[in-house]
Amino acid sequence: MEGLVMIDKSFWKGKKVLITGHTGFKGGWLALWLIELGAKVSGISLPPETRPSLFDQLKISSKLKNNYFEDIRNQSSLDELISNIKPDVAFHLAAQPLVRESYKDPLGTWTINVIGSLNVLQSLHKLNNFCTVIMITTDKVYKSKEWFYGYRENDQLGGFDPYSASKAACEIAIESWRSSFCLAKKKQSSRLAIATARSGNVIGGGDWSKDRIVPDAIRSLNKGLAISVRNPTSTRPWQHVLEPLSGYLILAEKLFQSKSNLKKYVDDSFASSFNFGPNLESNKKVAELVDRILFYWPGEWNHQNEITTMHETNKLYLNTDKSFHLLNWSPKWNFETTVKRTLNWYKEFYRNDISPYDLCLKDIEYYDENKK
């Protein structure tokens, strides 16, 4: 772990930061981390969708500079809110993030993930100040080859299900926007510097979403029920939520510092797409993840023989060489640490030993200390 770039705490102190989707799982963790770094954080999102929700559990709404509940498909409201915030850095996480939900509401998934993202860029484009923008998509933007190689940032985009396809389309739309309005070498006037970030399957304390293996497992275990597993042989790049978030923060720092001088041509390497995934050994089958969960919280699991027409990719790996070479970013925690820290969060939460806020801070401090 030695020699890797760490988050520059001095960079974030006093920065005006916008997070869309701040009421979600990843958004809540990111908002907390940025607040602790001294940033002036504003959020735009729909109200929390789960009960409980990490956003409510963290009780950070009072620590935000602005807390707006708004649909990113509402362009006029978005214009007004972003004009008020005037962010130096924006993280766009607002999305419909579930594969199975995308089958139930395909048009809603497409409009939120594509049109909503373009609305955010349109509103940011109207700012008079320079703003670095990190658009968060997903590891599922790649056309599934069901191969054993890690997908690279220049591999073919695509998607079978509405969620994956909408996110792949979002990547294409963002690239079009960046090429059309944001290239300094073409003497365009935009004050936006845009990068996209693609991360693996994140887990961690405080995720209460439906149809995700860890929160589903925790709910079952807490009730003394067997964990129902849909696709035990599917392989995913499991990583703790802090891993990609650290990558987003470092990418934002690098992009801001390389593009903030608009009077001269600068290298566009950072204004591009980046993968943030775990080490190869953390690419595990769902059954392997469940077995490790049961090591820390004993119980049982069974295979749910579900008859469905919904397609889900079986094999999915990410190649993170670009993030390592350009950002000097690399994951810190292995699979065992990731599962252990996640299960400890939930166990301590149910024991009421420590507040969710302090549980998250403890994980952030542990991660900052570069511990494996």
Short mmCIF file of N, CA and C in Angstrom, two decimals, residues 28-199:
data_model
loop_
_atom_site.label_atom_id
_atom_site.label_comp_id
_atom_site.label_asym_id
_atom_site.label_seq_id
_atom_site.Cartn_x
_atom_site.Cartn_y
_atom_site.Cartn_z
N GLY A 28 -24.59 8.88 0.78
CA GLY A 28 -24.50 9.17 2.21
C GLY A 28 -23.08 9.04 2.74
N TRP A 29 -22.41 7.96 2.34
CA TRP A 29 -21.01 7.77 2.74
C TRP A 29 -20.13 8.92 2.20
N LEU A 30 -20.34 9.29 0.93
CA LEU A 30 -19.53 10.35 0.33
C LEU A 30 -19.78 11.69 1.01
N ALA A 31 -21.04 11.99 1.30
CA ALA A 31 -21.34 13.25 1.97
C ALA A 31 -20.67 13.32 3.33
N LEU A 32 -20.74 12.24 4.10
CA LEU A 32 -20.10 12.21 5.41
C LEU A 32 -18.59 12.42 5.29
N TRP A 33 -17.97 11.74 4.36
CA TRP A 33 -16.51 11.84 4.18
C TRP A 33 -16.12 13.27 3.82
N LEU A 34 -16.85 13.88 2.90
CA LEU A 34 -16.52 15.24 2.48
C LEU A 34 -16.74 16.24 3.61
N ILE A 35 -17.78 16.04 4.40
CA ILE A 35 -18.02 16.92 5.55
C ILE A 35 -16.84 16.82 6.52
N GLU A 36 -16.37 15.62 6.75
CA GLU A 36 -15.23 15.42 7.64
C GLU A 36 -13.95 16.03 7.07
N LEU A 37 -13.87 16.13 5.74
CA LEU A 37 -12.71 16.75 5.10
C LEU A 37 -12.79 18.27 5.10
N GLY A 38 -13.92 18.82 5.55
CA GLY A 38 -14.06 20.27 5.64
C GLY A 38 -14.71 20.92 4.45
N ALA A 39 -15.30 20.12 3.55
CA ALA A 39 -15.97 20.69 2.37
C ALA A 39 -17.34 21.24 2.75
N LYS A 40 -17.81 22.19 1.95
CA LYS A 40 -19.15 22.74 2.11
C LYS A 40 -20.07 21.97 1.15
N VAL A 41 -20.76 20.99 1.71
CA VAL A 41 -21.47 20.01 0.89
C VAL A 41 -22.94 20.38 0.72
N SER A 42 -23.40 20.34 -0.53
CA SER A 42 -24.82 20.49 -0.85
C SER A 42 -25.29 19.22 -1.55
N GLY A 43 -26.57 18.90 -1.37
CA GLY A 43 -27.10 17.71 -1.98
C GLY A 43 -28.41 17.95 -2.71
N ILE A 44 -28.57 17.28 -3.85
CA ILE A 44 -29.83 17.28 -4.59
C ILE A 44 -30.21 15.83 -4.83
N SER A 45 -31.40 15.45 -4.39
CA SER A 45 -31.80 14.05 -4.50
C SER A 45 -33.28 13.92 -4.22
N LEU A 46 -33.83 12.77 -4.58
CA LEU A 46 -35.14 12.40 -4.08
C LEU A 46 -35.00 12.05 -2.61
N PRO A 47 -36.07 12.08 -1.84
CA PRO A 47 -35.99 11.65 -0.44
C PRO A 47 -35.52 10.20 -0.36
N PRO A 48 -34.98 9.79 0.77
CA PRO A 48 -34.52 8.40 0.92
C PRO A 48 -35.62 7.41 0.57
N GLU A 49 -35.24 6.34 -0.14
CA GLU A 49 -36.24 5.37 -0.60
C GLU A 49 -36.39 4.18 0.34
N THR A 50 -35.45 3.96 1.22
CA THR A 50 -35.51 2.80 2.11
C THR A 50 -35.80 3.22 3.54
N ARG A 51 -36.34 2.31 4.28
CA ARG A 51 -36.55 2.49 5.71
C ARG A 51 -36.01 1.25 6.43
N PRO A 52 -34.92 1.38 7.20
CA PRO A 52 -34.21 2.63 7.45
C PRO A 52 -33.39 3.07 6.23
N SER A 53 -32.79 4.26 6.32
CA SER A 53 -31.87 4.73 5.29
C SER A 53 -30.62 5.26 5.97
N LEU A 54 -29.49 5.07 5.33
CA LEU A 54 -28.24 5.56 5.91
C LEU A 54 -28.27 7.07 6.05
N PHE A 55 -28.89 7.76 5.08
CA PHE A 55 -28.97 9.22 5.13
C PHE A 55 -29.64 9.68 6.43
N ASP A 56 -30.76 9.06 6.78
CA ASP A 56 -31.45 9.42 8.02
C ASP A 56 -30.66 8.99 9.23
N GLN A 57 -30.04 7.81 9.15
CA GLN A 57 -29.28 7.30 10.29
C GLN A 57 -28.07 8.17 10.62
N LEU A 58 -27.45 8.72 9.58
CA LEU A 58 -26.27 9.58 9.79
C LEU A 58 -26.64 10.95 10.33
N LYS A 59 -27.89 11.37 10.11
CA LYS A 59 -28.37 12.66 10.60
C LYS A 59 -27.47 13.81 10.14
N ILE A 60 -27.11 13.77 8.85
CA ILE A 60 -26.18 14.77 8.35
C ILE A 60 -26.87 15.92 7.63
N SER A 61 -28.20 15.88 7.53
CA SER A 61 -28.88 16.96 6.80
C SER A 61 -28.57 18.32 7.41
N SER A 62 -28.42 18.35 8.74
CA SER A 62 -28.12 19.63 9.40
C SER A 62 -26.68 20.07 9.17
N LYS A 63 -25.82 19.15 8.72
CA LYS A 63 -24.42 19.49 8.47
C LYS A 63 -24.18 19.91 7.02
N LEU A 64 -25.21 19.76 6.18
CA LEU A 64 -25.08 20.15 4.78
C LEU A 64 -25.30 21.65 4.62
N LYS A 65 -24.60 22.23 3.67
CA LYS A 65 -24.83 23.65 3.37
C LYS A 65 -26.21 23.84 2.76
N ASN A 66 -26.59 22.93 1.88
CA ASN A 66 -27.92 22.92 1.27
C ASN A 66 -28.39 21.48 1.14
N ASN A 67 -29.64 21.24 1.47
CA ASN A 67 -30.22 19.90 1.35
C ASN A 67 -31.51 20.01 0.56
N TYR A 68 -31.46 19.64 -0.72
CA TYR A 68 -32.62 19.79 -1.59
C TYR A 68 -33.17 18.43 -1.98
N PHE A 69 -34.49 18.26 -1.82
CA PHE A 69 -35.18 17.09 -2.32
C PHE A 69 -35.85 17.48 -3.64
N GLU A 70 -35.27 17.02 -4.75
CA GLU A 70 -35.77 17.39 -6.07
C GLU A 70 -35.43 16.28 -7.06
N ASP A 71 -36.26 16.10 -8.06
CA ASP A 71 -36.06 15.13 -9.12
C ASP A 71 -35.17 15.76 -10.19
N ILE A 72 -34.08 15.08 -10.55
CA ILE A 72 -33.15 15.65 -11.53
C ILE A 72 -33.75 15.72 -12.93
N ARG A 73 -34.93 15.17 -13.11
CA ARG A 73 -35.62 15.30 -14.40
C ARG A 73 -36.35 16.63 -14.52
N ASN A 74 -36.39 17.39 -13.43
CA ASN A 74 -37.03 18.70 -13.43
C ASN A 74 -35.96 19.76 -13.75
N GLN A 75 -35.81 20.08 -15.03
CA GLN A 75 -34.71 20.94 -15.48
C GLN A 75 -34.75 22.34 -14.87
N SER A 76 -35.91 22.97 -14.84
CA SER A 76 -35.98 24.35 -14.35
C SER A 76 -35.59 24.42 -12.88
N SER A 77 -36.07 23.49 -12.07
CA SER A 77 -35.70 23.48 -10.65
C SER A 77 -34.22 23.19 -10.48
N LEU A 78 -33.70 22.28 -11.30
CA LEU A 78 -32.28 21.94 -11.23
C LEU A 78 -31.42 23.14 -11.56
N ASP A 79 -31.80 23.89 -12.58
CA ASP A 79 -31.08 25.12 -12.94
C ASP A 79 -30.98 26.07 -11.74
N GLU A 80 -32.10 26.27 -11.09
CA GLU A 80 -32.16 27.21 -9.97
C GLU A 80 -31.30 26.74 -8.80
N LEU A 81 -31.39 25.45 -8.47
CA LEU A 81 -30.66 24.93 -7.32
C LEU A 81 -29.15 24.97 -7.56
N ILE A 82 -28.71 24.54 -8.74
CA ILE A 82 -27.28 24.51 -9.03
C ILE A 82 -26.73 25.92 -9.16
N SER A 83 -27.53 26.85 -9.68
CA SER A 83 -27.11 28.25 -9.73
C SER A 83 -26.90 28.80 -8.33
N ASN A 84 -27.71 28.35 -7.39
CA ASN A 84 -27.57 28.79 -6.00
C ASN A 84 -26.34 28.19 -5.34
N ILE A 85 -26.05 26.92 -5.64
CA ILE A 85 -24.93 26.22 -5.00
C ILE A 85 -23.59 26.70 -5.54
N LYS A 86 -23.50 26.88 -6.87
CA LYS A 86 -22.25 27.26 -7.55
C LYS A 86 -21.09 26.35 -7.12
N PRO A 87 -21.19 25.06 -7.38
CA PRO A 87 -20.18 24.12 -6.89
C PRO A 87 -18.83 24.27 -7.58
N ASP A 88 -17.78 24.00 -6.82
CA ASP A 88 -16.44 23.87 -7.39
C ASP A 88 -16.25 22.45 -7.94
N VAL A 89 -16.88 21.50 -7.27
CA VAL A 89 -16.82 20.09 -7.65
C VAL A 89 -18.22 19.50 -7.55
N ALA A 90 -18.59 18.68 -8.52
CA ALA A 90 -19.89 18.01 -8.48
C ALA A 90 -19.70 16.52 -8.68
N PHE A 91 -20.35 15.74 -7.83
CA PHE A 91 -20.38 14.28 -7.97
C PHE A 91 -21.81 13.89 -8.32
N HIS A 92 -21.99 13.30 -9.49
CA HIS A 92 -23.35 12.92 -9.92
C HIS A 92 -23.56 11.44 -9.67
N LEU A 93 -24.34 11.13 -8.62
CA LEU A 93 -24.65 9.75 -8.27
C LEU A 93 -26.13 9.43 -8.42
N ALA A 94 -26.97 10.45 -8.59
CA ALA A 94 -28.42 10.22 -8.65
C ALA A 94 -28.74 9.30 -9.83
N ALA A 95 -29.47 8.23 -9.55
CA ALA A 95 -29.76 7.24 -10.60
C ALA A 95 -30.79 6.25 -10.10
N GLN A 96 -31.33 5.47 -11.03
CA GLN A 96 -32.06 4.26 -10.68
C GLN A 96 -31.01 3.15 -10.75
N PRO A 97 -30.56 2.59 -9.61
CA PRO A 97 -29.36 1.76 -9.59
C PRO A 97 -29.55 0.25 -9.59
N LEU A 98 -30.77 -0.24 -9.74
CA LEU A 98 -31.02 -1.67 -9.57
C LEU A 98 -31.43 -2.35 -10.87
N VAL A 99 -30.76 -3.45 -11.19
CA VAL A 99 -31.06 -4.19 -12.42
C VAL A 99 -32.50 -4.68 -12.43
N ARG A 100 -32.92 -5.32 -11.34
CA ARG A 100 -34.27 -5.91 -11.32
C ARG A 100 -35.35 -4.83 -11.35
N GLU A 101 -35.10 -3.71 -10.70
CA GLU A 101 -36.06 -2.62 -10.73
C GLU A 101 -36.19 -2.05 -12.14
N SER A 102 -35.11 -2.11 -12.92
CA SER A 102 -35.15 -1.56 -14.27
C SER A 102 -36.08 -2.35 -15.18
N TYR A 103 -36.29 -3.61 -14.87
CA TYR A 103 -37.25 -4.39 -15.64
C TYR A 103 -38.69 -3.99 -15.30
N LYS A 104 -38.90 -3.57 -14.07
CA LYS A 104 -40.24 -3.16 -13.65
C LYS A 104 -40.59 -1.76 -14.17
N ASP A 105 -39.58 -0.90 -14.28
CA ASP A 105 -39.82 0.48 -14.73
C ASP A 105 -38.72 0.88 -15.71
N PRO A 106 -38.73 0.30 -16.92
CA PRO A 106 -37.66 0.59 -17.88
C PRO A 106 -37.60 2.05 -18.32
N LEU A 107 -38.76 2.66 -18.59
CA LEU A 107 -38.75 4.05 -19.05
C LEU A 107 -38.29 5.00 -17.95
N GLY A 108 -38.72 4.73 -16.72
CA GLY A 108 -38.24 5.55 -15.60
C GLY A 108 -36.75 5.42 -15.43
N THR A 109 -36.23 4.20 -15.59
CA THR A 109 -34.78 3.96 -15.48
C THR A 109 -34.03 4.73 -16.56
N TRP A 110 -34.53 4.69 -17.79
CA TRP A 110 -33.86 5.39 -18.89
C TRP A 110 -33.91 6.90 -18.70
N THR A 111 -35.05 7.43 -18.29
CA THR A 111 -35.15 8.89 -18.16
C THR A 111 -34.29 9.42 -17.02
N ILE A 112 -34.27 8.70 -15.89
CA ILE A 112 -33.44 9.14 -14.77
C ILE A 112 -31.96 9.04 -15.13
N ASN A 113 -31.56 7.88 -15.67
CA ASN A 113 -30.13 7.62 -15.87
C ASN A 113 -29.53 8.37 -17.06
N VAL A 114 -30.32 8.63 -18.09
CA VAL A 114 -29.78 9.33 -19.26
C VAL A 114 -30.21 10.80 -19.28
N ILE A 115 -31.50 11.04 -19.36
CA ILE A 115 -31.98 12.43 -19.42
C ILE A 115 -31.64 13.18 -18.14
N GLY A 116 -31.79 12.53 -17.00
CA GLY A 116 -31.44 13.17 -15.73
C GLY A 116 -29.98 13.59 -15.70
N SER A 117 -29.10 12.71 -16.18
CA SER A 117 -27.67 13.04 -16.21
C SER A 117 -27.38 14.21 -17.13
N LEU A 118 -28.03 14.24 -18.29
CA LEU A 118 -27.85 15.37 -19.21
C LEU A 118 -28.41 16.66 -18.62
N ASN A 119 -29.50 16.55 -17.87
CA ASN A 119 -30.03 17.73 -17.19
C ASN A 119 -29.01 18.32 -16.22
N VAL A 120 -28.33 17.45 -15.49
CA VAL A 120 -27.30 17.90 -14.54
C VAL A 120 -26.20 18.64 -15.29
N LEU A 121 -25.72 18.07 -16.40
CA LEU A 121 -24.68 18.72 -17.18
C LEU A 121 -25.16 20.05 -17.76
N GLN A 122 -26.41 20.07 -18.21
CA GLN A 122 -26.97 21.31 -18.77
C GLN A 122 -26.99 22.42 -17.72
N SER A 123 -27.39 22.09 -16.50
CA SER A 123 -27.44 23.09 -15.43
C SER A 123 -26.04 23.53 -15.03
N LEU A 124 -25.10 22.60 -14.94
CA LEU A 124 -23.72 22.94 -14.59
C LEU A 124 -23.08 23.78 -15.69
N HIS A 125 -23.47 23.53 -16.93
CA HIS A 125 -22.92 24.25 -18.08
C HIS A 125 -23.22 25.75 -18.01
N LYS A 126 -24.26 26.12 -17.30
CA LYS A 126 -24.67 27.52 -17.20
C LYS A 126 -23.92 28.29 -16.12
N LEU A 127 -23.09 27.59 -15.33
CA LEU A 127 -22.33 28.26 -14.27
C LEU A 127 -21.30 29.21 -14.86
N ASN A 128 -20.99 30.25 -14.13
CA ASN A 128 -19.92 31.17 -14.52
C ASN A 128 -18.58 30.81 -13.91
N ASN A 129 -18.60 29.88 -12.96
CA ASN A 129 -17.36 29.45 -12.31
C ASN A 129 -16.91 28.11 -12.86
N PHE A 130 -15.62 27.81 -12.68
CA PHE A 130 -15.07 26.52 -13.10
C PHE A 130 -15.58 25.43 -12.18
N CYS A 131 -15.93 24.27 -12.74
CA CYS A 131 -16.45 23.16 -11.94
C CYS A 131 -15.94 21.84 -12.50
N THR A 132 -15.39 21.04 -11.63
CA THR A 132 -15.00 19.67 -11.98
C THR A 132 -16.17 18.75 -11.70
N VAL A 133 -16.46 17.87 -12.65
CA VAL A 133 -17.64 17.01 -12.55
C VAL A 133 -17.24 15.54 -12.67
N ILE A 134 -17.60 14.75 -11.68
CA ILE A 134 -17.38 13.31 -11.72
C ILE A 134 -18.74 12.65 -11.87
N MET A 135 -18.97 12.06 -13.03
CA MET A 135 -20.23 11.38 -13.33
C MET A 135 -20.07 9.89 -13.02
N ILE A 136 -20.85 9.41 -12.07
CA ILE A 136 -20.72 8.03 -11.64
C ILE A 136 -21.64 7.14 -12.46
N THR A 137 -21.08 6.14 -13.12
CA THR A 137 -21.92 5.20 -13.85
C THR A 137 -21.86 3.83 -13.16
N THR A 138 -21.28 2.82 -13.78
CA THR A 138 -21.27 1.49 -13.19
C THR A 138 -20.32 0.58 -13.96
N ASP A 139 -19.93 -0.52 -13.34
CA ASP A 139 -19.13 -1.53 -14.04
C ASP A 139 -19.96 -2.26 -15.10
N LYS A 140 -21.26 -2.13 -15.04
CA LYS A 140 -22.14 -2.86 -15.97
C LYS A 140 -22.35 -2.12 -17.29
N VAL A 141 -21.55 -1.07 -17.56
CA VAL A 141 -21.67 -0.37 -18.84
C VAL A 141 -21.03 -1.16 -19.97
N TYR A 142 -20.23 -2.17 -19.65
CA TYR A 142 -19.52 -2.91 -20.69
C TYR A 142 -20.41 -3.98 -21.31
N LYS A 143 -20.31 -4.15 -22.62
CA LYS A 143 -21.04 -5.22 -23.29
C LYS A 143 -20.53 -6.55 -22.76
N SER A 144 -21.43 -7.33 -22.22
CA SER A 144 -21.03 -8.56 -21.54
C SER A 144 -20.49 -9.59 -22.52
N LYS A 145 -19.24 -10.01 -22.28
CA LYS A 145 -18.61 -11.05 -23.08
C LYS A 145 -18.53 -12.37 -22.32
N GLU A 146 -18.89 -12.33 -21.04
CA GLU A 146 -18.80 -13.51 -20.17
C GLU A 146 -17.40 -14.12 -20.23
N TRP A 147 -16.38 -13.22 -20.24
CA TRP A 147 -15.01 -13.71 -20.28
C TRP A 147 -14.32 -13.53 -18.93
N PHE A 148 -13.10 -14.06 -18.84
CA PHE A 148 -12.38 -14.03 -17.58
C PHE A 148 -11.39 -12.87 -17.50
N TYR A 149 -11.45 -11.96 -18.46
CA TYR A 149 -10.55 -10.81 -18.49
C TYR A 149 -11.24 -9.59 -17.88
N GLY A 150 -10.46 -8.72 -17.29
CA GLY A 150 -11.03 -7.50 -16.75
C GLY A 150 -11.36 -6.51 -17.85
N TYR A 151 -12.54 -5.92 -17.79
CA TYR A 151 -12.92 -4.92 -18.78
C TYR A 151 -12.08 -3.66 -18.59
N ARG A 152 -11.60 -3.12 -19.71
CA ARG A 152 -10.83 -1.88 -19.70
C ARG A 152 -11.71 -0.73 -20.18
N GLU A 153 -11.28 0.48 -19.87
CA GLU A 153 -12.10 1.66 -20.16
C GLU A 153 -12.41 1.83 -21.64
N ASN A 154 -11.57 1.27 -22.52
CA ASN A 154 -11.82 1.42 -23.96
C ASN A 154 -12.51 0.21 -24.57
N ASP A 155 -12.98 -0.71 -23.74
CA ASP A 155 -13.73 -1.86 -24.25
C ASP A 155 -15.14 -1.44 -24.66
N GLN A 156 -15.77 -2.28 -25.47
CA GLN A 156 -17.08 -1.96 -26.02
C GLN A 156 -18.14 -1.78 -24.93
N LEU A 157 -18.94 -0.72 -25.08
CA LEU A 157 -20.05 -0.49 -24.16
C LEU A 157 -21.30 -1.21 -24.65
N GLY A 158 -22.19 -1.51 -23.74
CA GLY A 158 -23.43 -2.17 -24.11
C GLY A 158 -24.19 -2.58 -22.86
N GLY A 159 -25.33 -3.22 -23.06
CA GLY A 159 -26.12 -3.64 -21.91
C GLY A 159 -27.32 -4.44 -22.34
N PHE A 160 -27.56 -5.56 -21.69
CA PHE A 160 -28.72 -6.40 -22.01
C PHE A 160 -29.97 -5.87 -21.32
N ASP A 161 -29.88 -5.64 -20.01
CA ASP A 161 -31.02 -5.19 -19.23
C ASP A 161 -31.15 -3.67 -19.31
N PRO A 162 -32.33 -3.13 -18.98
CA PRO A 162 -32.55 -1.67 -19.09
C PRO A 162 -31.57 -0.85 -18.24
N TYR A 163 -31.22 -1.35 -17.06
CA TYR A 163 -30.28 -0.59 -16.22
C TYR A 163 -28.92 -0.47 -16.90
N SER A 164 -28.34 -1.62 -17.28
CA SER A 164 -27.01 -1.61 -17.89
C SER A 164 -26.99 -0.81 -19.18
N ALA A 165 -28.02 -1.01 -20.01
CA ALA A 165 -28.08 -0.30 -21.29
C ALA A 165 -28.21 1.20 -21.08
N SER A 166 -29.01 1.61 -20.11
CA SER A 166 -29.19 3.05 -19.86
C SER A 166 -27.90 3.68 -19.36
N LYS A 167 -27.13 2.94 -18.57
CA LYS A 167 -25.85 3.47 -18.08
C LYS A 167 -24.81 3.53 -19.19
N ALA A 168 -24.81 2.53 -20.08
CA ALA A 168 -23.91 2.57 -21.24
C ALA A 168 -24.27 3.75 -22.14
N ALA A 169 -25.57 3.96 -22.34
CA ALA A 169 -26.02 5.11 -23.14
C ALA A 169 -25.62 6.42 -22.47
N CYS A 170 -25.67 6.45 -21.14
CA CYS A 170 -25.27 7.63 -20.39
C CYS A 170 -23.80 7.95 -20.64
N GLU A 171 -22.95 6.91 -20.66
CA GLU A 171 -21.53 7.12 -20.94
C GLU A 171 -21.34 7.75 -22.32
N ILE A 172 -22.08 7.26 -23.30
CA ILE A 172 -21.98 7.81 -24.66
C ILE A 172 -22.45 9.26 -24.69
N ALA A 173 -23.54 9.54 -23.99
CA ALA A 173 -24.08 10.91 -23.95
C ALA A 173 -23.09 11.86 -23.27
N ILE A 174 -22.46 11.41 -22.19
CA ILE A 174 -21.49 12.25 -21.49
C ILE A 174 -20.28 12.54 -22.37
N GLU A 175 -19.80 11.50 -23.08
CA GLU A 175 -18.66 11.70 -23.98
C GLU A 175 -19.01 12.68 -25.09
N SER A 176 -20.23 12.59 -25.60
CA SER A 176 -20.68 13.54 -26.62
C SER A 176 -20.70 14.96 -26.06
N TRP A 177 -21.22 15.10 -24.86
CA TRP A 177 -21.29 16.43 -24.22
C TRP A 177 -19.88 17.00 -24.02
N ARG A 178 -18.99 16.15 -23.51
CA ARG A 178 -17.62 16.61 -23.26
C ARG A 178 -16.94 17.03 -24.56
N SER A 179 -17.12 16.25 -25.62
CA SER A 179 -16.50 16.58 -26.91
C SER A 179 -17.11 17.83 -27.53
N SER A 180 -18.39 18.03 -27.32
CA SER A 180 -19.09 19.15 -27.93
C SER A 180 -18.85 20.49 -27.23
N PHE A 181 -18.70 20.43 -25.90
CA PHE A 181 -18.72 21.68 -25.14
C PHE A 181 -17.54 21.91 -24.21
N CYS A 182 -16.68 20.91 -24.00
CA CYS A 182 -15.73 21.02 -22.89
C CYS A 182 -14.26 20.84 -23.25
N LEU A 183 -13.89 20.87 -24.51
CA LEU A 183 -12.49 20.67 -24.86
C LEU A 183 -11.79 22.00 -25.05
N ALA A 184 -10.88 22.29 -24.12
CA ALA A 184 -10.16 23.57 -24.16
C ALA A 184 -9.36 23.74 -25.45
N LYS A 185 -8.87 22.63 -25.99
CA LYS A 185 -8.03 22.74 -27.18
C LYS A 185 -8.83 23.21 -28.40
N LYS A 186 -10.15 23.10 -28.31
CA LYS A 186 -11.01 23.60 -29.39
C LYS A 186 -11.53 25.00 -29.08
N LYS A 187 -10.98 25.59 -28.05
CA LYS A 187 -11.34 26.95 -27.64
C LYS A 187 -12.83 27.08 -27.32
N GLN A 188 -13.38 26.02 -26.75
CA GLN A 188 -14.78 26.08 -26.34
C GLN A 188 -14.87 26.77 -24.98
N SER A 189 -16.02 27.33 -24.69
CA SER A 189 -16.13 28.23 -23.55
C SER A 189 -16.56 27.57 -22.25
N SER A 190 -16.87 26.28 -22.29
CA SER A 190 -17.37 25.63 -21.09
C SER A 190 -16.35 25.66 -19.97
N ARG A 191 -16.86 25.87 -18.75
CA ARG A 191 -16.00 25.84 -17.58
C ARG A 191 -16.14 24.50 -16.84
N LEU A 192 -16.55 23.49 -17.56
CA LEU A 192 -16.70 22.17 -16.95
C LEU A 192 -15.55 21.26 -17.37
N ALA A 193 -15.07 20.47 -16.42
CA ALA A 193 -14.11 19.40 -16.69
C ALA A 193 -14.77 18.12 -16.21
N ILE A 194 -15.02 17.20 -17.13
CA ILE A 194 -15.88 16.04 -16.84
C ILE A 194 -15.12 14.73 -16.97
N ALA A 195 -15.29 13.86 -15.97
CA ALA A 195 -14.78 12.50 -16.02
C ALA A 195 -15.90 11.56 -15.61
N THR A 196 -15.84 10.31 -16.07
CA THR A 196 -16.80 9.31 -15.61
C THR A 196 -16.07 8.25 -14.81
N ALA A 197 -16.77 7.68 -13.82
CA ALA A 197 -16.18 6.68 -12.94
C ALA A 197 -17.06 5.44 -12.94
N ARG A 198 -16.42 4.29 -13.13
CA ARG A 198 -17.12 3.01 -13.19
C ARG A 198 -16.57 2.13 -12.08
N SER A 199 -17.44 1.72 -11.17
CA SER A 199 -16.96 0.92 -10.04
C SER A 199 -17.67 -0.41 -9.96
#
